[in-house]
C-alpha cells in the first residue's frame, strides 16, 4: 500500500500471488490460466499440447481466445463512508487496490474487464473491453477522488443488469452499509441473468472490532451529522447490530448463490485474491461448470497449507 502508482501496486500484488503459488507444495502444474486447462475424457485430441506434455508428463488442452474471453465487471463503492480508515490508508484506498488487482489479473487472462464506480449515483462507467490502453483507462477512473456523500447501492446493480447482456462475472466491492431488502432484489435480478456474482465487503479493523478510547463527538461521514458517543454504552449495541446485519447479508447471499467475503483492510491483498479464487475452485470441483474464476484456479490443485 506504500506504492503510490496504482498499476504498479496491482502488478506487485498479482506477481506476489503467482510467486506464492510456486512456493506452495500444492501449487499444481501451471499458472498460465488463460491458455491451458487439464485434459478430460472426451476432449478433442487435436487440442493437446504435446510440448507441454513433454515437459510436465501431463495432458493439457490449448484454450483458444473465443473460449477464454469473458466479461468481468468491477463495481466499486466510492461513497464517503469508504473514506474512513484507522490505518495509514482508508477503505477506498484498499478497495481501489483490490479492484485494480482483479482488473490486472483478469487482463492477464485475456478477459474483457469493465468498471462502474458509484456513491449515491453512478460516477464512472467503462464497458468491458480488452484492448491496448484499456487497463490504464480503468485505473485512471479508479484513482479519481471521492466526491459523493451517501450510498445508493441499488443504482449500479440495476444499471449493470440492464447494460450487460452477456453472462459474466460481477464483483461488488463495498462496505455494504446499506438496506438488506433492496440489495436482495437486485442481486436476485443479476443472478437471474446468469451472472456470477461475488461481494467483497471491505471494512476497516476498527469497524470489525469497535474501539473508542473515551467519550467523544463523532461525525457521520455521509450525512455530516455530529453526535456524542460514550464507548462503554455504545460498544455492545454496535456489536449486536453489526452482527445482525452481517448475518442478514450472509443469509441473502447464501439463498441466491452469491459469494460474500468480509475483508479487513489489514489483510494482505494476495490473501484476498487467493481466498476468492480458491473458494470458486472448491465450489466447482467435480462439476462441469466453467466460470471465469474456476478457470483461473484450474492450476491450483487445492488450497494452501
mmCIF file of C-alpha atoms in Angstrom:
data_model
loop_
_atom_site.group_PDB
_atom_site.id
_atom_site.type_symbol
_atom_site.label_atom_id
_atom_site.label_comp_id
_atom_site.label_asym_id
_atom_site.label_seq_id
_atom_site.Cartn_x
_atom_site.Cartn_y
_atom_site.Cartn_z
ATOM 1 C CA UNK A 1 0.000 0.000 0.000
ATOM 2 C CA UNK A 2 3.022 2.303 0.225
ATOM 3 C CA UNK A 3 3.412 2.104 -3.568
ATOM 4 C CA UNK A 4 1.827 5.276 -4.939
ATOM 5 C CA UNK A 5 1.279 4.144 -8.524
ATOM 6 C CA UNK A 6 -1.939 2.088 -8.662
ATOM 7 C CA UNK A 7 -0.908 -0.021 -11.669
ATOM 8 C CA UNK A 8 2.459 -0.883 -10.129
ATOM 9 C CA UNK A 9 0.709 -1.716 -6.850
ATOM 10 C CA UNK A 10 -1.705 -4.088 -8.618
ATOM 11 C CA UNK A 11 1.123 -5.684 -10.588
ATOM 12 C CA UNK A 12 3.078 -6.259 -7.378
ATOM 13 C CA UNK A 13 0.089 -7.967 -5.727
ATOM 14 C CA UNK A 14 -0.555 -10.277 -8.694
ATOM 15 C CA UNK A 15 3.098 -11.210 -9.092
ATOM 16 C CA UNK A 16 3.295 -11.906 -5.369
ATOM 17 C CA UNK A 17 0.231 -14.105 -5.711
ATOM 18 C CA UNK A 18 1.840 -16.080 -8.560
ATOM 19 C CA UNK A 19 5.066 -16.458 -6.577
ATOM 20 C CA UNK A 20 3.039 -17.769 -3.643
ATOM 21 C CA UNK A 21 1.559 -20.456 -5.868
ATOM 22 C CA UNK A 22 5.038 -21.513 -6.956
ATOM 23 C CA UNK A 23 6.185 -21.769 -3.332
ATOM 24 C CA UNK A 24 3.144 -23.753 -2.168
ATOM 25 C CA UNK A 25 3.554 -27.555 -2.019
ATOM 26 C CA UNK A 26 0.029 -27.771 -3.505
ATOM 27 C CA UNK A 27 0.579 -25.291 -6.282
ATOM 28 C CA UNK A 28 -0.405 -27.556 -9.201
ATOM 29 C CA UNK A 29 1.257 -27.502 -12.585
ATOM 30 C CA UNK A 30 0.524 -24.194 -14.258
ATOM 31 C CA UNK A 31 -0.397 -20.558 -13.685
ATOM 32 C CA UNK A 32 -0.890 -19.815 -17.391
ATOM 33 C CA UNK A 33 -4.583 -19.663 -16.650
ATOM 34 C CA UNK A 34 -5.732 -18.087 -19.893
ATOM 35 C CA UNK A 35 -4.128 -20.563 -22.280
ATOM 36 C CA UNK A 36 -4.437 -24.085 -20.885
ATOM 37 C CA UNK A 37 -6.730 -26.411 -18.972
ATOM 38 C CA UNK A 38 -6.225 -30.032 -17.888
ATOM 39 C CA UNK A 39 -7.341 -32.698 -20.360
ATOM 40 C CA UNK A 40 -10.588 -34.522 -19.554
ATOM 41 C CA UNK A 41 -12.054 -37.617 -21.212
ATOM 42 C CA UNK A 42 -13.950 -36.651 -24.335
ATOM 43 C CA UNK A 43 -11.821 -33.615 -25.266
ATOM 44 C CA UNK A 44 -10.685 -33.290 -28.871
ATOM 45 C CA UNK A 45 -7.173 -34.765 -29.031
ATOM 46 C CA UNK A 46 -6.217 -32.227 -31.688
ATOM 47 C CA UNK A 47 -6.139 -29.624 -28.929
ATOM 48 C CA UNK A 48 -3.470 -31.408 -26.872
ATOM 49 C CA UNK A 49 -0.235 -29.505 -26.300
ATOM 50 C CA UNK A 50 2.437 -32.164 -26.781
ATOM 51 C CA UNK A 51 5.334 -29.861 -25.921
ATOM 52 C CA UNK A 52 3.736 -29.120 -22.581
ATOM 53 C CA UNK A 53 3.155 -32.869 -22.096
ATOM 54 C CA UNK A 54 6.868 -33.497 -22.720
ATOM 55 C CA UNK A 55 7.783 -31.002 -20.004
ATOM 56 C CA UNK A 56 5.215 -31.955 -17.373
ATOM 57 C CA UNK A 57 4.134 -35.514 -18.253
ATOM 58 C CA UNK A 58 0.532 -34.278 -18.002
ATOM 59 C CA UNK A 59 -2.058 -33.658 -20.684
ATOM 60 C CA UNK A 60 -3.246 -30.084 -21.311
ATOM 61 C CA UNK A 61 -5.669 -28.671 -23.846
ATOM 62 C CA UNK A 62 -4.944 -25.358 -25.548
ATOM 63 C CA UNK A 63 -7.735 -22.882 -24.865
ATOM 64 C CA UNK A 64 -8.440 -20.588 -27.774
ATOM 65 C CA UNK A 65 -9.397 -16.944 -27.494
ATOM 66 C CA UNK A 66 -13.107 -17.411 -28.111
ATOM 67 C CA UNK A 67 -13.182 -19.984 -25.302
ATOM 68 C CA UNK A 68 -11.304 -17.895 -22.757
ATOM 69 C CA UNK A 69 -12.685 -14.417 -23.335
ATOM 70 C CA UNK A 70 -15.350 -13.467 -20.784
ATOM 71 C CA UNK A 71 -16.797 -10.231 -19.450
ATOM 72 C CA UNK A 72 -15.981 -9.160 -15.903
ATOM 73 C CA UNK A 73 -17.328 -6.049 -14.209
ATOM 74 C CA UNK A 74 -15.871 -4.378 -11.126
ATOM 75 C CA UNK A 75 -18.481 -2.345 -9.242
ATOM 76 C CA UNK A 76 -16.706 -0.124 -6.714
ATOM 77 C CA UNK A 77 -18.283 1.924 -3.902
ATOM 78 C CA UNK A 78 -16.659 5.373 -3.664
ATOM 79 C CA UNK A 79 -19.045 6.948 -1.157
ATOM 80 C CA UNK A 80 -17.836 8.999 1.801
ATOM 81 C CA UNK A 81 -18.113 6.072 4.221
ATOM 82 C CA UNK A 82 -15.378 4.368 2.189
ATOM 83 C CA UNK A 83 -13.095 7.270 3.109
ATOM 84 C CA UNK A 84 -12.807 6.025 6.692
ATOM 85 C CA UNK A 85 -9.567 4.468 7.831
ATOM 86 C CA UNK A 86 -7.816 3.812 11.139
ATOM 87 C CA UNK A 87 -4.641 2.638 9.383
ATOM 88 C CA UNK A 88 -2.220 4.583 7.190
ATOM 89 C CA UNK A 89 -4.753 4.231 4.361
ATOM 90 C CA UNK A 90 -8.543 4.235 4.014
ATOM 91 C CA UNK A 91 -11.103 1.667 2.908
ATOM 92 C CA UNK A 92 -11.325 3.306 -0.522
ATOM 93 C CA UNK A 93 -7.541 3.074 -0.947
ATOM 94 C CA UNK A 94 -7.755 -0.647 -0.222
ATOM 95 C CA UNK A 95 -10.872 -1.147 -2.376
ATOM 96 C CA UNK A 96 -9.262 0.625 -5.340
ATOM 97 C CA UNK A 97 -6.185 -1.549 -4.994
ATOM 98 C CA UNK A 98 -8.349 -4.658 -4.805
ATOM 99 C CA UNK A 99 -10.256 -3.589 -7.936
ATOM 100 C CA UNK A 100 -7.025 -2.746 -9.756
ATOM 101 C CA UNK A 101 -5.598 -6.132 -8.770
ATOM 102 C CA UNK A 102 -8.571 -8.000 -10.232
ATOM 103 C CA UNK A 103 -8.515 -5.814 -13.356
ATOM 104 C CA UNK A 104 -4.840 -6.601 -13.865
ATOM 105 C CA UNK A 105 -5.370 -10.306 -13.127
ATOM 106 C CA UNK A 106 -8.342 -10.694 -15.496
ATOM 107 C CA UNK A 107 -6.477 -8.740 -18.176
ATOM 108 C CA UNK A 108 -3.647 -11.292 -17.938
ATOM 109 C CA UNK A 109 -6.283 -13.959 -18.593
ATOM 110 C CA UNK A 110 -7.261 -12.005 -21.701
ATOM 111 C CA UNK A 111 -10.756 -11.481 -20.306
ATOM 112 C CA UNK A 112 -12.730 -8.313 -21.006
ATOM 113 C CA UNK A 113 -12.921 -6.081 -17.918
ATOM 114 C CA UNK A 114 -15.334 -3.240 -17.229
ATOM 115 C CA UNK A 115 -15.772 -0.811 -14.338
ATOM 116 C CA UNK A 116 -18.564 1.056 -12.608
ATOM 117 C CA UNK A 117 -17.940 3.410 -9.673
ATOM 118 C CA UNK A 118 -20.737 4.886 -7.591
ATOM 119 C CA UNK A 119 -21.796 6.780 -4.488
ATOM 120 C CA UNK A 120 -25.402 7.999 -4.399
ATOM 121 C CA UNK A 121 -25.248 7.953 -8.210
ATOM 122 C CA UNK A 122 -23.075 6.360 -10.867
ATOM 123 C CA UNK A 123 -19.784 8.235 -11.252
ATOM 124 C CA UNK A 124 -17.949 6.300 -13.988
ATOM 125 C CA UNK A 125 -18.991 3.532 -16.331
ATOM 126 C CA UNK A 126 -16.479 1.855 -18.647
ATOM 127 C CA UNK A 127 -17.758 -1.101 -20.740
ATOM 128 C CA UNK A 128 -15.863 -4.377 -20.638
ATOM 129 C CA UNK A 129 -13.179 -4.433 -23.316
ATOM 130 C CA UNK A 130 -9.765 -5.906 -23.991
ATOM 131 C CA UNK A 131 -7.542 -3.596 -25.984
ATOM 132 C CA UNK A 132 -4.368 -1.550 -25.662
ATOM 133 C CA UNK A 133 -4.769 1.232 -23.110
ATOM 134 C CA UNK A 134 -7.999 -0.144 -21.595
ATOM 135 C CA UNK A 135 -6.428 -1.147 -18.273
ATOM 136 C CA UNK A 136 -4.933 2.317 -17.920
ATOM 137 C CA UNK A 137 -8.361 3.854 -18.545
ATOM 138 C CA UNK A 138 -9.813 1.725 -15.740
ATOM 139 C CA UNK A 139 -7.059 2.719 -13.331
ATOM 140 C CA UNK A 140 -7.499 6.427 -14.096
ATOM 141 C CA UNK A 141 -11.215 6.146 -13.246
ATOM 142 C CA UNK A 142 -10.411 4.262 -10.039
ATOM 143 C CA UNK A 143 -7.924 6.941 -8.973
ATOM 144 C CA UNK A 144 -10.392 9.827 -9.011
ATOM 145 C CA UNK A 145 -11.004 11.348 -5.554
ATOM 146 C CA UNK A 146 -14.152 10.558 -3.567
ATOM 147 C CA UNK A 147 -16.705 13.292 -4.238
ATOM 148 C CA UNK A 148 -20.157 11.933 -3.376
ATOM 149 C CA UNK A 149 -21.831 11.802 0.009
ATOM 150 C CA UNK A 150 -24.317 8.982 0.573
ATOM 151 C CA UNK A 151 -24.562 5.472 -0.821
ATOM 152 C CA UNK A 152 -27.210 4.044 -3.133
ATOM 153 C CA UNK A 153 -26.068 0.536 -3.962
ATOM 154 C CA UNK A 154 -29.225 -0.237 -5.936
ATOM 155 C CA UNK A 155 -28.414 2.138 -8.805
ATOM 156 C CA UNK A 156 -25.221 0.418 -10.043
ATOM 157 C CA UNK A 157 -26.612 -3.104 -9.632
ATOM 158 C CA UNK A 158 -29.714 -2.237 -11.659
ATOM 159 C CA UNK A 159 -27.598 -0.495 -14.282
ATOM 160 C CA UNK A 160 -25.166 -3.390 -14.658
ATOM 161 C CA UNK A 161 -28.032 -5.866 -15.021
ATOM 162 C CA UNK A 162 -29.641 -3.693 -17.701
ATOM 163 C CA UNK A 163 -26.444 -2.945 -19.633
ATOM 164 C CA UNK A 164 -24.695 -6.308 -19.607
ATOM 165 C CA UNK A 165 -26.468 -8.911 -21.713
ATOM 166 C CA UNK A 166 -23.656 -11.426 -21.989
ATOM 167 C CA UNK A 167 -23.222 -13.591 -18.921
ATOM 168 C CA UNK A 168 -20.095 -12.807 -16.930
ATOM 169 C CA UNK A 169 -18.659 -12.007 -13.539
ATOM 170 C CA UNK A 170 -19.773 -9.085 -11.345
ATOM 171 C CA UNK A 171 -17.542 -8.182 -8.387
ATOM 172 C CA UNK A 172 -19.086 -5.664 -5.988
ATOM 173 C CA UNK A 173 -16.509 -4.006 -3.710
ATOM 174 C CA UNK A 174 -18.178 -2.045 -0.916
ATOM 175 C CA UNK A 175 -18.570 -1.776 2.854
ATOM 176 C CA UNK A 176 -22.228 -2.766 2.213
ATOM 177 C CA UNK A 177 -23.604 -0.294 4.702
ATOM 178 C CA UNK A 178 -26.993 -0.358 3.004
ATOM 179 C CA UNK A 179 -30.515 -1.765 3.485
ATOM 180 C CA UNK A 180 -30.771 -5.530 3.064
ATOM 181 C CA UNK A 181 -34.043 -5.993 1.174
ATOM 182 C CA UNK A 182 -33.230 -3.770 -1.787
ATOM 183 C CA UNK A 183 -29.844 -5.479 -2.063
ATOM 184 C CA UNK A 184 -31.600 -8.864 -2.150
ATOM 185 C CA UNK A 185 -33.855 -7.785 -5.027
ATOM 186 C CA UNK A 186 -31.028 -6.501 -7.199
ATOM 187 C CA UNK A 187 -28.706 -9.411 -6.519
ATOM 188 C CA UNK A 188 -31.534 -11.791 -7.430
ATOM 189 C CA UNK A 189 -32.014 -9.930 -10.717
ATOM 190 C CA UNK A 190 -28.320 -10.218 -11.553
ATOM 191 C CA UNK A 191 -28.332 -13.935 -10.778
ATOM 192 C CA UNK A 192 -31.454 -14.449 -12.890
ATOM 193 C CA UNK A 193 -29.500 -13.051 -15.844
ATOM 194 C CA UNK A 194 -26.930 -15.813 -15.371
ATOM 195 C CA UNK A 195 -24.080 -13.721 -13.924
ATOM 196 C CA UNK A 196 -21.553 -14.996 -11.406
ATOM 197 C CA UNK A 197 -21.682 -12.528 -8.501
ATOM 198 C CA UNK A 198 -19.301 -12.003 -5.597
ATOM 199 C CA UNK A 199 -19.426 -9.363 -2.869
ATOM 200 C CA UNK A 200 -16.159 -8.178 -1.352
ATOM 201 C CA UNK A 201 -17.194 -6.449 1.858
ATOM 202 C CA UNK A 202 -14.296 -4.154 2.664
ATOM 203 C CA UNK A 203 -14.109 -2.990 6.276
ATOM 204 C CA UNK A 204 -11.590 -1.244 8.492
ATOM 205 C CA UNK A 205 -10.330 -3.173 11.558
ATOM 206 C CA UNK A 206 -11.937 -0.506 13.778
ATOM 207 C CA UNK A 207 -15.322 -1.367 12.274
ATOM 208 C CA UNK A 208 -14.867 -5.074 12.896
ATOM 209 C CA UNK A 209 -13.684 -4.555 16.471
ATOM 210 C CA UNK A 210 -15.339 -1.400 17.822
ATOM 211 C CA UNK A 211 -12.883 0.672 19.798
ATOM 212 C CA UNK A 212 -13.129 4.223 21.111
ATOM 213 C CA UNK A 213 -10.798 5.347 23.879
ATOM 214 C CA UNK A 214 -13.038 7.955 25.514
ATOM 215 C CA UNK A 215 -16.445 9.632 25.145
ATOM 216 C CA UNK A 216 -16.268 11.818 22.038
ATOM 217 C CA UNK A 217 -18.151 13.843 19.496
ATOM 218 C CA UNK A 218 -18.214 11.826 16.265
ATOM 219 C CA UNK A 219 -19.363 12.730 12.774
ATOM 220 C CA UNK A 220 -21.286 10.661 10.254
ATOM 221 C CA UNK A 221 -19.124 10.739 7.110
ATOM 222 C CA UNK A 222 -22.100 10.619 4.734
ATOM 223 C CA UNK A 223 -24.627 12.928 6.413
ATOM 224 C CA UNK A 224 -22.225 15.225 8.292
ATOM 225 C CA UNK A 225 -24.329 14.838 11.448
ATOM 226 C CA UNK A 226 -22.414 15.109 14.733
ATOM 227 C CA UNK A 227 -23.400 13.344 17.934
ATOM 228 C CA UNK A 228 -21.988 12.402 21.315
ATOM 229 C CA UNK A 229 -20.853 8.809 21.787
ATOM 230 C CA UNK A 230 -19.977 7.003 25.000
ATOM 231 C CA UNK A 231 -17.958 3.872 24.110
ATOM 232 C CA UNK A 232 -18.997 1.986 27.241
ATOM 233 C CA UNK A 233 -22.688 2.094 26.328
ATOM 234 C CA UNK A 234 -22.289 2.085 22.536
ATOM 235 C CA UNK A 235 -19.957 -0.893 22.077
ATOM 236 C CA UNK A 236 -22.364 -3.714 22.908
ATOM 237 C CA UNK A 237 -25.179 -2.161 20.870
ATOM 238 C CA UNK A 238 -22.834 -1.613 17.916
ATOM 239 C CA UNK A 239 -21.533 -5.177 18.003
ATOM 240 C CA UNK A 240 -25.063 -6.576 18.216
ATOM 241 C CA UNK A 241 -26.309 -4.534 15.253
ATOM 242 C CA UNK A 242 -23.191 -5.224 13.226
ATOM 243 C CA UNK A 243 -23.509 -8.966 13.814
ATOM 244 C CA UNK A 244 -27.209 -8.934 12.867
ATOM 245 C CA UNK A 245 -26.513 -7.003 9.663
ATOM 246 C CA UNK A 246 -23.660 -9.350 8.733
ATOM 247 C CA UNK A 247 -25.859 -12.381 9.360
ATOM 248 C CA UNK A 248 -28.656 -10.949 7.207
ATOM 249 C CA UNK A 249 -26.212 -10.222 4.382
ATOM 250 C CA UNK A 250 -24.847 -13.762 4.555
ATOM 251 C CA UNK A 251 -28.354 -15.260 4.505
ATOM 252 C CA UNK A 252 -29.258 -13.249 1.416
ATOM 253 C CA UNK A 253 -26.090 -14.332 -0.368
ATOM 254 C CA UNK A 254 -26.498 -17.982 0.596
ATOM 255 C CA UNK A 255 -30.094 -18.040 -0.662
ATOM 256 C CA UNK A 256 -29.066 -16.589 -4.040
ATOM 257 C CA UNK A 257 -25.825 -18.482 -4.616
ATOM 258 C CA UNK A 258 -23.749 -15.311 -4.243
ATOM 259 C CA UNK A 259 -20.308 -15.431 -2.636
ATOM 260 C CA UNK A 260 -19.596 -12.866 0.078
ATOM 261 C CA UNK A 261 -16.188 -12.236 1.612
ATOM 262 C CA UNK A 262 -15.656 -9.891 4.543
ATOM 263 C CA UNK A 263 -12.201 -8.428 4.077
ATOM 264 C CA UNK A 264 -10.320 -6.381 6.666
ATOM 265 C CA UNK A 265 -8.116 -3.672 5.207
ATOM 266 C CA UNK A 266 -5.321 -5.048 7.394
ATOM 267 C CA UNK A 267 -5.283 -8.310 5.364
ATOM 268 C CA UNK A 268 -2.603 -8.834 2.705
ATOM 269 C CA UNK A 269 -4.125 -8.281 -0.715
ATOM 270 C CA UNK A 270 -2.667 -11.545 -2.017
ATOM 271 C CA UNK A 271 -4.728 -13.385 0.614
ATOM 272 C CA UNK A 272 -7.924 -11.718 -0.570
ATOM 273 C CA UNK A 273 -7.188 -12.729 -4.147
ATOM 274 C CA UNK A 274 -6.425 -16.315 -3.221
ATOM 275 C CA UNK A 275 -9.449 -16.769 -0.942
ATOM 276 C CA UNK A 276 -11.819 -15.729 -3.709
ATOM 277 C CA UNK A 277 -10.227 -17.880 -6.401
ATOM 278 C CA UNK A 278 -9.779 -20.922 -4.158
ATOM 279 C CA UNK A 279 -13.387 -20.751 -2.976
ATOM 280 C CA UNK A 280 -14.650 -20.748 -6.559
ATOM 281 C CA UNK A 281 -12.452 -23.736 -7.359
ATOM 282 C CA UNK A 282 -13.818 -25.746 -4.439
ATOM 283 C CA UNK A 283 -17.397 -24.937 -5.417
ATOM 284 C CA UNK A 284 -16.901 -26.100 -8.989
ATOM 285 C CA UNK A 285 -14.668 -29.111 -8.347
ATOM 286 C CA UNK A 286 -16.323 -32.240 -9.688
ATOM 287 C CA UNK A 287 -18.825 -30.334 -11.846
ATOM 288 C CA UNK A 288 -18.797 -29.404 -15.497
ATOM 289 C CA UNK A 289 -19.431 -25.687 -14.897
ATOM 290 C CA UNK A 290 -16.556 -23.499 -16.011
ATOM 291 C CA UNK A 291 -16.811 -19.929 -14.778
ATOM 292 C CA UNK A 292 -14.172 -17.217 -15.002
ATOM 293 C CA UNK A 293 -12.801 -17.775 -11.526
ATOM 294 C CA UNK A 294 -12.942 -21.559 -11.664
ATOM 295 C CA UNK A 295 -10.940 -21.449 -14.902
ATOM 296 C CA UNK A 296 -8.402 -19.215 -13.230
ATOM 297 C CA UNK A 297 -7.860 -21.715 -10.422
ATOM 298 C CA UNK A 298 -7.556 -24.766 -12.641
ATOM 299 C CA UNK A 299 -3.834 -24.841 -11.915
ATOM 300 C CA UNK A 300 -4.042 -24.522 -8.145
ATOM 301 C CA UNK A 301 -4.741 -28.181 -7.382
ATOM 302 C CA UNK A 302 -6.140 -27.303 -3.925
ATOM 303 C CA UNK A 303 -5.734 -24.803 -1.113
ATOM 304 C CA UNK A 304 -2.581 -23.547 0.563
ATOM 305 C CA UNK A 305 -1.075 -25.057 3.628
#
